[in-house]
mmCIF file of C-alpha atoms in Angstrom:
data_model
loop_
_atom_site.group_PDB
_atom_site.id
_atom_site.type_symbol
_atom_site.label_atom_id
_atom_site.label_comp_id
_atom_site.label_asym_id
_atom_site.label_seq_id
_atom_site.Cartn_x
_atom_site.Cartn_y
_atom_site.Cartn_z
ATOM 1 C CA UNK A 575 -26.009 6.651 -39.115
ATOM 2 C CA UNK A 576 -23.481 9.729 -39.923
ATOM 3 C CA UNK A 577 -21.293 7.454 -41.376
ATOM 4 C CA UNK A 578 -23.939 6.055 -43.570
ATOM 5 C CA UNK A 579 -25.532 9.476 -44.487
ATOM 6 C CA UNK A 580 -21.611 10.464 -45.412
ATOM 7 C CA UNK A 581 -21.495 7.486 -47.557
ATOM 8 C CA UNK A 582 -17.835 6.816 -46.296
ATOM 9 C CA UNK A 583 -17.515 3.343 -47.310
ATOM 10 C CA UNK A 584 -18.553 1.042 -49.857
ATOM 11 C CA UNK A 585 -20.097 -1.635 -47.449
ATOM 12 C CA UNK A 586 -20.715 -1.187 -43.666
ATOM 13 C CA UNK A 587 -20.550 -4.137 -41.175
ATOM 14 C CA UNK A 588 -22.769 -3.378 -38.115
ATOM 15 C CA UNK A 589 -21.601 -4.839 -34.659
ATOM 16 C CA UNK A 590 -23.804 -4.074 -31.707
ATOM 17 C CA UNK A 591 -22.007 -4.523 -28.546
ATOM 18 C CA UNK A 592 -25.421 -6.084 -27.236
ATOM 19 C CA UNK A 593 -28.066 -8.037 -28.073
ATOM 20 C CA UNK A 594 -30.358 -5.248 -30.527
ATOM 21 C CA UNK A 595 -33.871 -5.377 -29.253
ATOM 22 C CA UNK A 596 -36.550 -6.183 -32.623
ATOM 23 C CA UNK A 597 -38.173 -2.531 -32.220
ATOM 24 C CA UNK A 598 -34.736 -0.940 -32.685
ATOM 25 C CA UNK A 599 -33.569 -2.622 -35.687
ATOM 26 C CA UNK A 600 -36.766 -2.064 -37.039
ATOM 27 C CA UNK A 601 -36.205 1.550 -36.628
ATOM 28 C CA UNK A 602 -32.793 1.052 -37.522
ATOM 29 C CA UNK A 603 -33.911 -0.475 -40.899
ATOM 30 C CA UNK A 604 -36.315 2.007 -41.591
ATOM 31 C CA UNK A 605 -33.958 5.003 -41.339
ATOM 32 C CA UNK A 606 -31.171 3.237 -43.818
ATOM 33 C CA UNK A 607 -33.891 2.744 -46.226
ATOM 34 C CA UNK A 608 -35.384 6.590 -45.894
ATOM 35 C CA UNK A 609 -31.859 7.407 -46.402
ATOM 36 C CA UNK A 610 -31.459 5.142 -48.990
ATOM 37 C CA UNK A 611 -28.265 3.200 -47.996
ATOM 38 C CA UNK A 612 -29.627 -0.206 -46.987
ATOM 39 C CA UNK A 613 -28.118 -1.588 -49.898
ATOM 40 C CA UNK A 614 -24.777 -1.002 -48.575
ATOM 41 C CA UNK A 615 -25.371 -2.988 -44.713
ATOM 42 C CA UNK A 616 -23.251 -6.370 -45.328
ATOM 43 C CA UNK A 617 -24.747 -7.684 -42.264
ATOM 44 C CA UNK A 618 -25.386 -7.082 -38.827
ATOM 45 C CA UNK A 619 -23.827 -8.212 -35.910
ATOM 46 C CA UNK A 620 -25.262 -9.058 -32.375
ATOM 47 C CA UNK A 621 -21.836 -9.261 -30.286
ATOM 48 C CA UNK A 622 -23.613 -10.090 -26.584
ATOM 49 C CA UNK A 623 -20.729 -8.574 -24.719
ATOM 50 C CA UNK A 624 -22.922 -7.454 -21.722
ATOM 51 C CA UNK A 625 -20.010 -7.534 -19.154
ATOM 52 C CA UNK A 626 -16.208 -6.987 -18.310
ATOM 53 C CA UNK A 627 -13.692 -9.799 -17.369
ATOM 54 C CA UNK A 628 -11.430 -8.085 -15.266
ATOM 55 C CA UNK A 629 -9.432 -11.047 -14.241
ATOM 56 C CA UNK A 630 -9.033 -14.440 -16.760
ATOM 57 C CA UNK A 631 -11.350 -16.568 -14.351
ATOM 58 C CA UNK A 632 -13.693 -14.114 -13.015
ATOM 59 C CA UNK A 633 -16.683 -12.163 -14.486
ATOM 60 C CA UNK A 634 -18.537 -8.433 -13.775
ATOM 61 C CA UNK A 635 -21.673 -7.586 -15.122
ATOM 62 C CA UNK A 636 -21.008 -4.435 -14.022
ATOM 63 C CA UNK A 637 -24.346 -3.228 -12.442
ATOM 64 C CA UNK A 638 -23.358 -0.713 -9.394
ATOM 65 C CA UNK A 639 -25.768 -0.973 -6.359
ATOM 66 C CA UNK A 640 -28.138 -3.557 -7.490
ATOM 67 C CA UNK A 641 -28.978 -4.797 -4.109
ATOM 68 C CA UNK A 642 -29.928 -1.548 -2.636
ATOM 69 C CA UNK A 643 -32.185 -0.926 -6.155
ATOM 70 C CA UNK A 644 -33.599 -4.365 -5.849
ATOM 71 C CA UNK A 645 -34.420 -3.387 -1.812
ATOM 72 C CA UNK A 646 -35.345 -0.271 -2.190
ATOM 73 C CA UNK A 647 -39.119 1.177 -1.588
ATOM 74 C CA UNK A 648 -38.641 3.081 -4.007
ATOM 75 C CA UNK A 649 -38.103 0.981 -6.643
ATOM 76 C CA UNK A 650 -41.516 -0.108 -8.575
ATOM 77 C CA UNK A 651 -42.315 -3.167 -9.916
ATOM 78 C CA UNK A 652 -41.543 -2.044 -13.779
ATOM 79 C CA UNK A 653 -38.390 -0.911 -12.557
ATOM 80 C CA UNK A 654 -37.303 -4.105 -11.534
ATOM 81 C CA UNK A 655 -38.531 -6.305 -13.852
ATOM 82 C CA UNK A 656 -36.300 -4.122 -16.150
ATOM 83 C CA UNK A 657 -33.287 -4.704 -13.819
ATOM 84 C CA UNK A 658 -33.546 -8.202 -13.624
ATOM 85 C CA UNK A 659 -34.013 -8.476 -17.933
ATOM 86 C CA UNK A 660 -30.387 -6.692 -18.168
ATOM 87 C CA UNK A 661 -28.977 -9.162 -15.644
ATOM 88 C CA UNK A 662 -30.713 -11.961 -17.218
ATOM 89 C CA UNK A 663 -28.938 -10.772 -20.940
ATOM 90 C CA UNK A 664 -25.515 -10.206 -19.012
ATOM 91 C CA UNK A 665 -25.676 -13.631 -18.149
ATOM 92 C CA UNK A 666 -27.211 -15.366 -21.321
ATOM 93 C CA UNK A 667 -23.935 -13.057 -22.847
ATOM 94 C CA UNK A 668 -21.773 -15.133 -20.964
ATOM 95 C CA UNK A 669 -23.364 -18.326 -21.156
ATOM 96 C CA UNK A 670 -23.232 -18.130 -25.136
ATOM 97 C CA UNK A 671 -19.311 -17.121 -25.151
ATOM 98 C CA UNK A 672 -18.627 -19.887 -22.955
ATOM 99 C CA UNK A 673 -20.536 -21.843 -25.243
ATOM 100 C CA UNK A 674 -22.319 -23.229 -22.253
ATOM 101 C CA UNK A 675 -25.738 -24.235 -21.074
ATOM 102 C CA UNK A 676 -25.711 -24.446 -17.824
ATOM 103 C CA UNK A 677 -28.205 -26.602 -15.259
ATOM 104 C CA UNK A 678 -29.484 -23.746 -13.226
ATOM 105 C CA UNK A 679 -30.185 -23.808 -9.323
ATOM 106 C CA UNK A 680 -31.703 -20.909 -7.365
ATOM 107 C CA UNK A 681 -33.407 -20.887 -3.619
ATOM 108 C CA UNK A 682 -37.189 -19.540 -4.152
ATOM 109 C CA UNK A 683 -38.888 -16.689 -2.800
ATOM 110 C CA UNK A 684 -35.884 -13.984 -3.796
ATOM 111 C CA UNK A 685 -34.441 -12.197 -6.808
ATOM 112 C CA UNK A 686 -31.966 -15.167 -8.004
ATOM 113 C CA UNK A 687 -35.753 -16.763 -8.543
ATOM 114 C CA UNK A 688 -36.709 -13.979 -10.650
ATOM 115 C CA UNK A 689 -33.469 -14.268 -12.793
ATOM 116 C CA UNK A 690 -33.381 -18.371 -12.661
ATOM 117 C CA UNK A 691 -36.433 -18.496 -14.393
ATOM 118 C CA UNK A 692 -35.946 -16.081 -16.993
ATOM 119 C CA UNK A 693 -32.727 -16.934 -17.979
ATOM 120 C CA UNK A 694 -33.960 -20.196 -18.033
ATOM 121 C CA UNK A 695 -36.868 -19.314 -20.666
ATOM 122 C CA UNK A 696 -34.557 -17.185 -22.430
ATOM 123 C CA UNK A 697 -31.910 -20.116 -23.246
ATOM 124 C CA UNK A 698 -34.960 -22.371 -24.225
ATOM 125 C CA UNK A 699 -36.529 -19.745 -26.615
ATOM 126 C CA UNK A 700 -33.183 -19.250 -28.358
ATOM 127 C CA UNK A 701 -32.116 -23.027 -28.693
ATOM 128 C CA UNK A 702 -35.406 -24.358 -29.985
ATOM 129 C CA UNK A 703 -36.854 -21.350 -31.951
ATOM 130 C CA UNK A 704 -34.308 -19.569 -32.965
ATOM 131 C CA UNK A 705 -32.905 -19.737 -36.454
ATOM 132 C CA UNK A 706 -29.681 -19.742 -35.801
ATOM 133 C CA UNK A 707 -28.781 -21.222 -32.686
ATOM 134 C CA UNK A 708 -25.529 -20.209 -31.268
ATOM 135 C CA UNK A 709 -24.743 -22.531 -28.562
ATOM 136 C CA UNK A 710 -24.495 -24.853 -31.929
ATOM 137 C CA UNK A 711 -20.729 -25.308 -31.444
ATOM 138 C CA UNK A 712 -21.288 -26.582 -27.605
ATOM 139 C CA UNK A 713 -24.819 -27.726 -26.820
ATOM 140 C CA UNK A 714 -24.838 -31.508 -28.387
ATOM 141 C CA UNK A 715 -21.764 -32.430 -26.054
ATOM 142 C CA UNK A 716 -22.792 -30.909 -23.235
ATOM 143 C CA UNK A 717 -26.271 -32.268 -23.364
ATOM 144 C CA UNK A 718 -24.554 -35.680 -24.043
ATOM 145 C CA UNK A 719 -22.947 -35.809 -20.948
ATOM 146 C CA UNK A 720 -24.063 -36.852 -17.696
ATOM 147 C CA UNK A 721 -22.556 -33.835 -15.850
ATOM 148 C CA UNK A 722 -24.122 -30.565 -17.173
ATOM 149 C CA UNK A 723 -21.935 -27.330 -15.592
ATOM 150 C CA UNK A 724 -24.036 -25.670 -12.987
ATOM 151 C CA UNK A 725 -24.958 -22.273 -12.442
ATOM 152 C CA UNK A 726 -25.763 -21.074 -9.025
ATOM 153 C CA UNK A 727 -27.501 -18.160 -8.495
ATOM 154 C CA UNK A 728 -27.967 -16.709 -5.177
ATOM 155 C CA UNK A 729 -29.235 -13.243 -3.681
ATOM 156 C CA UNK A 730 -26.572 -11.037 -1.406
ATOM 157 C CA UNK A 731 -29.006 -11.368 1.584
ATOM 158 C CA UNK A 732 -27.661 -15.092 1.760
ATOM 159 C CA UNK A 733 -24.591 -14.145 3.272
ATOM 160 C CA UNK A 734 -24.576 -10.133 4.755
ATOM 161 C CA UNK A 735 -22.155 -10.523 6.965
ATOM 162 C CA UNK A 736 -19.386 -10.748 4.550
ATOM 163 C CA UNK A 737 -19.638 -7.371 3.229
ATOM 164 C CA UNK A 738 -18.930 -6.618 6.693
ATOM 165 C CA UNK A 739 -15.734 -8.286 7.125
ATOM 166 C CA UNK A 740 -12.430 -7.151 6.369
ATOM 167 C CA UNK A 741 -10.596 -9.867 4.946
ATOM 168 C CA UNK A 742 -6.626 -9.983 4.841
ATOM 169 C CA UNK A 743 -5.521 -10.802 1.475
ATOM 170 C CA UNK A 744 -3.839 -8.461 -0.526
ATOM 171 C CA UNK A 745 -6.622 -7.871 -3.428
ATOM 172 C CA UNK A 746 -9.561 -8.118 -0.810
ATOM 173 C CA UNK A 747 -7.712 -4.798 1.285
ATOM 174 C CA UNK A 748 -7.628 -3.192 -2.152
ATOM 175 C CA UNK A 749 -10.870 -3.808 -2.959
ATOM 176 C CA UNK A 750 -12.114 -3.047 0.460
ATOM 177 C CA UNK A 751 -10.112 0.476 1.005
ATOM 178 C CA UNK A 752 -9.961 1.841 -2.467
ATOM 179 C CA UNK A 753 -12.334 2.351 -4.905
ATOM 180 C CA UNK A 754 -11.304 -0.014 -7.654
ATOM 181 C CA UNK A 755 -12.946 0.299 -11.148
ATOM 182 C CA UNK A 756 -12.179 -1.759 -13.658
ATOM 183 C CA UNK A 757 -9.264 -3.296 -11.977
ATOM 184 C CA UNK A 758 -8.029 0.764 -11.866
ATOM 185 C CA UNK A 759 -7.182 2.071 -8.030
ATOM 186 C CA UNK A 760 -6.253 5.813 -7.399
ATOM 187 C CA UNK A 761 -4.862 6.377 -3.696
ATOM 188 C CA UNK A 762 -3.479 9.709 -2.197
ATOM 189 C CA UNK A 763 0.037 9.664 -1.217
ATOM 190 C CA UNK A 764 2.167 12.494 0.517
ATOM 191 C CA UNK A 765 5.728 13.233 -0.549
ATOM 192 C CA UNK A 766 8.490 14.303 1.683
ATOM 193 C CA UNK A 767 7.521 17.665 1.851
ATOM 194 C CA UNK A 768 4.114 16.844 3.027
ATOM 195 C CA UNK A 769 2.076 17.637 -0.381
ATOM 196 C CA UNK A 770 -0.324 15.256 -1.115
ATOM 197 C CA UNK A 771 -1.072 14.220 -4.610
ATOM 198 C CA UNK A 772 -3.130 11.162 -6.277
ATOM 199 C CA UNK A 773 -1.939 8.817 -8.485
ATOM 200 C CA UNK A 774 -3.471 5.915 -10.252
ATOM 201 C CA UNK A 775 -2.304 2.460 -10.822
ATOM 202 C CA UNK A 776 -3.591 -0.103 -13.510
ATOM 203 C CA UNK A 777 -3.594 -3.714 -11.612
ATOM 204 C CA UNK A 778 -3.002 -6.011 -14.730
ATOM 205 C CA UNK A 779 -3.156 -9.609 -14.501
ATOM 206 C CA UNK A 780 0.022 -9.425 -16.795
ATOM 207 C CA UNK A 781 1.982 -8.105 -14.143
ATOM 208 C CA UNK A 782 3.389 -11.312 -12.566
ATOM 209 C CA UNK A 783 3.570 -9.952 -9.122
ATOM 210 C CA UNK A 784 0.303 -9.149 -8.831
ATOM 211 C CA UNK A 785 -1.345 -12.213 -10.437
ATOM 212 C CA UNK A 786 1.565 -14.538 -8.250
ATOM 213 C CA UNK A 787 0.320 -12.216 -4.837
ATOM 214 C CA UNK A 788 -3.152 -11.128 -5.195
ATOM 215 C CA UNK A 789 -4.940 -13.857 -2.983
ATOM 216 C CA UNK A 790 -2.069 -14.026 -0.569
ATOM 217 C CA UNK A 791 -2.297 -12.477 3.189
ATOM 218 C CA UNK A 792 -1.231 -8.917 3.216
ATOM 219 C CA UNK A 793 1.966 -9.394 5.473
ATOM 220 C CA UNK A 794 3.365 -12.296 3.067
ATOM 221 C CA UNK A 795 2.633 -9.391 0.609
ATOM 222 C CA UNK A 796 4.936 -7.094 2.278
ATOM 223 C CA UNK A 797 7.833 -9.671 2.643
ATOM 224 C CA UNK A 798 7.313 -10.706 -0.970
ATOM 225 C CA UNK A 799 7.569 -6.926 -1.779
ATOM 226 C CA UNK A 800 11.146 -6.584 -0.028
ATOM 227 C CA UNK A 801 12.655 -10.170 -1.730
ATOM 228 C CA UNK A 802 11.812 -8.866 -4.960
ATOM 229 C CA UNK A 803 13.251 -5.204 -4.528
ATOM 230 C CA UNK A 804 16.000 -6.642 -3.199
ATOM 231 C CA UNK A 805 16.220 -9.308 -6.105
ATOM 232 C CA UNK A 806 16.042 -6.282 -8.916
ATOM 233 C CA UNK A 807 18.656 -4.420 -6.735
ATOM 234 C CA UNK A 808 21.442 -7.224 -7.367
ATOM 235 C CA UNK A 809 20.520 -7.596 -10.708
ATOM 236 C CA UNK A 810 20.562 -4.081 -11.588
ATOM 237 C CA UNK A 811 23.990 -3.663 -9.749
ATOM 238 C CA UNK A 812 25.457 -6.651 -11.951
ATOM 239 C CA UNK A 813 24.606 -5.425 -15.078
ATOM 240 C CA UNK A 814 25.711 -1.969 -13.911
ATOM 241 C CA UNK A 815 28.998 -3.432 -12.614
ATOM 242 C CA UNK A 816 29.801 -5.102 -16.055
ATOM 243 C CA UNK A 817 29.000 -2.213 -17.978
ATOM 244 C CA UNK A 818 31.054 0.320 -15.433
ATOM 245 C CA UNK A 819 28.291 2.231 -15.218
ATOM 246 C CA UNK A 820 26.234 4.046 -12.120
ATOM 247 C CA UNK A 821 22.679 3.457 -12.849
ATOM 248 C CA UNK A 822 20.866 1.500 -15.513
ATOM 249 C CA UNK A 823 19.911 4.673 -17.410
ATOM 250 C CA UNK A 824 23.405 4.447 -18.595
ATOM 251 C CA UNK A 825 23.383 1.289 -19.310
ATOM 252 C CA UNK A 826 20.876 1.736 -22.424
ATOM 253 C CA UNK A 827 23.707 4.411 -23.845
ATOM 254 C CA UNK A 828 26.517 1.279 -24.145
ATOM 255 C CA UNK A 829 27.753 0.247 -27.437
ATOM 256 C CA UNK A 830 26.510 -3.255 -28.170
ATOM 257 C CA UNK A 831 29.257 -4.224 -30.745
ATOM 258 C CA UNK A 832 32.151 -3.474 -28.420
ATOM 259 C CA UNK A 833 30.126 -4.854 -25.741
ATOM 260 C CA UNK A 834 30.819 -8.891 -24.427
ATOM 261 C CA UNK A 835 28.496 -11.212 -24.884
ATOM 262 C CA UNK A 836 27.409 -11.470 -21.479
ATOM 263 C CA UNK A 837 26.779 -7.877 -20.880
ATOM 264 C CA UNK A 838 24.708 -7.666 -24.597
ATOM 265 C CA UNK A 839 22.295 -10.115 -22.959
ATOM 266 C CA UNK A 840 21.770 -8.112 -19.811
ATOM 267 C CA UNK A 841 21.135 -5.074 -21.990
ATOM 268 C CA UNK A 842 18.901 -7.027 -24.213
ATOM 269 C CA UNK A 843 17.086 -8.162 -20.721
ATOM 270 C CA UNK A 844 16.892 -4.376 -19.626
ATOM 271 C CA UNK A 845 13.090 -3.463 -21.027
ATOM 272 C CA UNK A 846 11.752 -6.065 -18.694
ATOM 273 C CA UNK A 847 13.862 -5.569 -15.678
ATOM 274 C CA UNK A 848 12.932 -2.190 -16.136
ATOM 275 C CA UNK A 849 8.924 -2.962 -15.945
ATOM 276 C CA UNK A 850 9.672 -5.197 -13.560
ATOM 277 C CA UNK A 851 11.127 -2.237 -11.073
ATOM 278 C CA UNK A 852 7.886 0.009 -12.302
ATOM 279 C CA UNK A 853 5.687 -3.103 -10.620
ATOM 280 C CA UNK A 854 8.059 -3.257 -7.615
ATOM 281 C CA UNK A 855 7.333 0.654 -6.553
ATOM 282 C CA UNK A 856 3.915 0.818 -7.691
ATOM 283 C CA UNK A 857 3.438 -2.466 -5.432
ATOM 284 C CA UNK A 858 5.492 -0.602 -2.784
ATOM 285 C CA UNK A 859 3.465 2.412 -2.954
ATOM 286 C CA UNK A 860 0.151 0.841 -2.482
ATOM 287 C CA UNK A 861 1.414 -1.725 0.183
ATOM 288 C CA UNK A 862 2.369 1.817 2.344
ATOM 289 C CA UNK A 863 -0.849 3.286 1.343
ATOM 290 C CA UNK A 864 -2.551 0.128 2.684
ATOM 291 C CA UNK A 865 -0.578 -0.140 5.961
ATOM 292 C CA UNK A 866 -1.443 3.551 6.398
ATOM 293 C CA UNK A 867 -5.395 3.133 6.038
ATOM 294 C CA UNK A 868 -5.658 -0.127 8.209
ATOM 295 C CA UNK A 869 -3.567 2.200 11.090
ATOM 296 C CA UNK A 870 -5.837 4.922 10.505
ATOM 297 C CA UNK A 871 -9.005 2.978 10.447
ATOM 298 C CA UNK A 872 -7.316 0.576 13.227
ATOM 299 C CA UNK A 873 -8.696 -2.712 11.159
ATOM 300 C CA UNK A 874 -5.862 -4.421 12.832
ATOM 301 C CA UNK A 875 -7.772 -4.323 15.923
ATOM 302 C CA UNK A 876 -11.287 -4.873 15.061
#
């Protein structure tokens, strides 16, 4: 609306990140026409993007302590209802960017119930009511065939024990020790003076170590840690040999006209082995930070 009320642009393209309830764009509409700039709204955008993707075949929705809201005494029946609308959304979000409409199966008598049947009424209101249906693109195939994708939906009390358990693959210990957010870990680590400081580390799925070692047991971690330090090391001490040079820093200062052919390709190759020694420590550092917390909370023995 200060954009509008500024009258900064010519035409304005609304996107809402989620769907816009009716009553809000109804107030929305009646404050661009008080203001007299409804004329200037192109069109507006429902975007459904009610939830993160941290990795390329897994989703969030992104709702922090749902089962102890959903358990709690406390919580009253309006409250939940409420909850389980957002998750229903979240999912219908990511049901209409798959393109996808799903045959949905749920055990009775729990939450996942709650949601099954809502979401369920939700993707029949939109596909035979609305307007514009957006599944458009995807729903006459998928109806067509004889094998529908199916969504499970289950409640966490199905299987308690596992948040128990301390699995031993390399992403599980992260997510287990560290509080990860938004595939974002911070851990404390003491230099060799003994001062402690915290640093963060960003655990893309572009970085090829990770994505290659994520689901692998922690100790095949560690080895696959040293072969790849010790891979960069005889790399880096090639390209530094051919260049007489000491480090690679130097390397970046040669002159690439006088330089042979050979050598001008390991220059040109120097960005990535350079990122690639940036994933090597910061895979080193949190390896060490990991070994440390399983010896201090002795999970190796439990």
């Amino acid at each position: 609306m200060p954009d509008l009320a500024r009258d900064l642009y010519e035409l304005y393209y609304v996107n809402f990140s989620s769907s816009l309830p009716r009553t809000l764009l109804e107030e929305f509409a009646v404050q661009t026409a008080a203001s007299g700039t409804s004329h200037q709204i192109a069109q507006v955008y429902d975007q459904y993007l009610n939830f993160l993707c941290p990795e390329e075949n897994m989703f969030s929705l992104h709702f922090p302590n749902t089962f102890e809201s959903i358990h709690s005494p406390a919580m009253t029946d309006t409250a939940i209802s409420s909850l389980i609308d957002r998750i229903v959304l979240a999912l219908f979000s990511v049901l209409l960017t798959l393109k996808t409409v799903p045959t949905i199966c749920a055990p009775r008598g729990n939450a996942a119930e709650m949601v099954a049947t809502r979401l369920d009424a939700k993707l029949r209101e939109h596909i035979m009511n609305s307007r514009q249906n957006l599944f458009a693109e995807g729903v006459e195939d998928i109806v067509a065939q004889s094998r529908r994708p199916v969504l499970v939906l289950l409640d966490r009390d199905i299987d308690l024990g596992s948040m128990l358990m301390h699995s031993w693959t390399y992403q599980a210990l992260i997510h287990d020790l560290y509080n990860i957010r938004l595939n974002q870990i911070s851990i404390t680590q003491t230099d060799d003076a003994g001062r402690k400081a915290k640093k963060t580390y960003d655990l893309s799925v572009s970085d090829s170590f990770w994505a290659n070692n994520a689901a692998l047991p922690f100790p095949e971690v560690a080895i696959g840690i040293d072969e790849a330090s010790n891979a960069f090391r005889r790399e880096a001490d090639e390209i530094t040999r051919m260049g007489g040079v000491g480090s690679l820093d130097e390397v970046g200062g040669l002159d690439m006209g006088a330089s042979t052919k050979q050598l001008q390709r390991a220059i040109t190759s120097l960005p990535e082995l350079t990122a690639r020694k940036a994933s090597i420590d910061m895979h080193m550092n949190i390896a060490t930070s990991l070994l440390d917390s399983i010896k201090d909370r002795q999970l190796d023995v439990l």
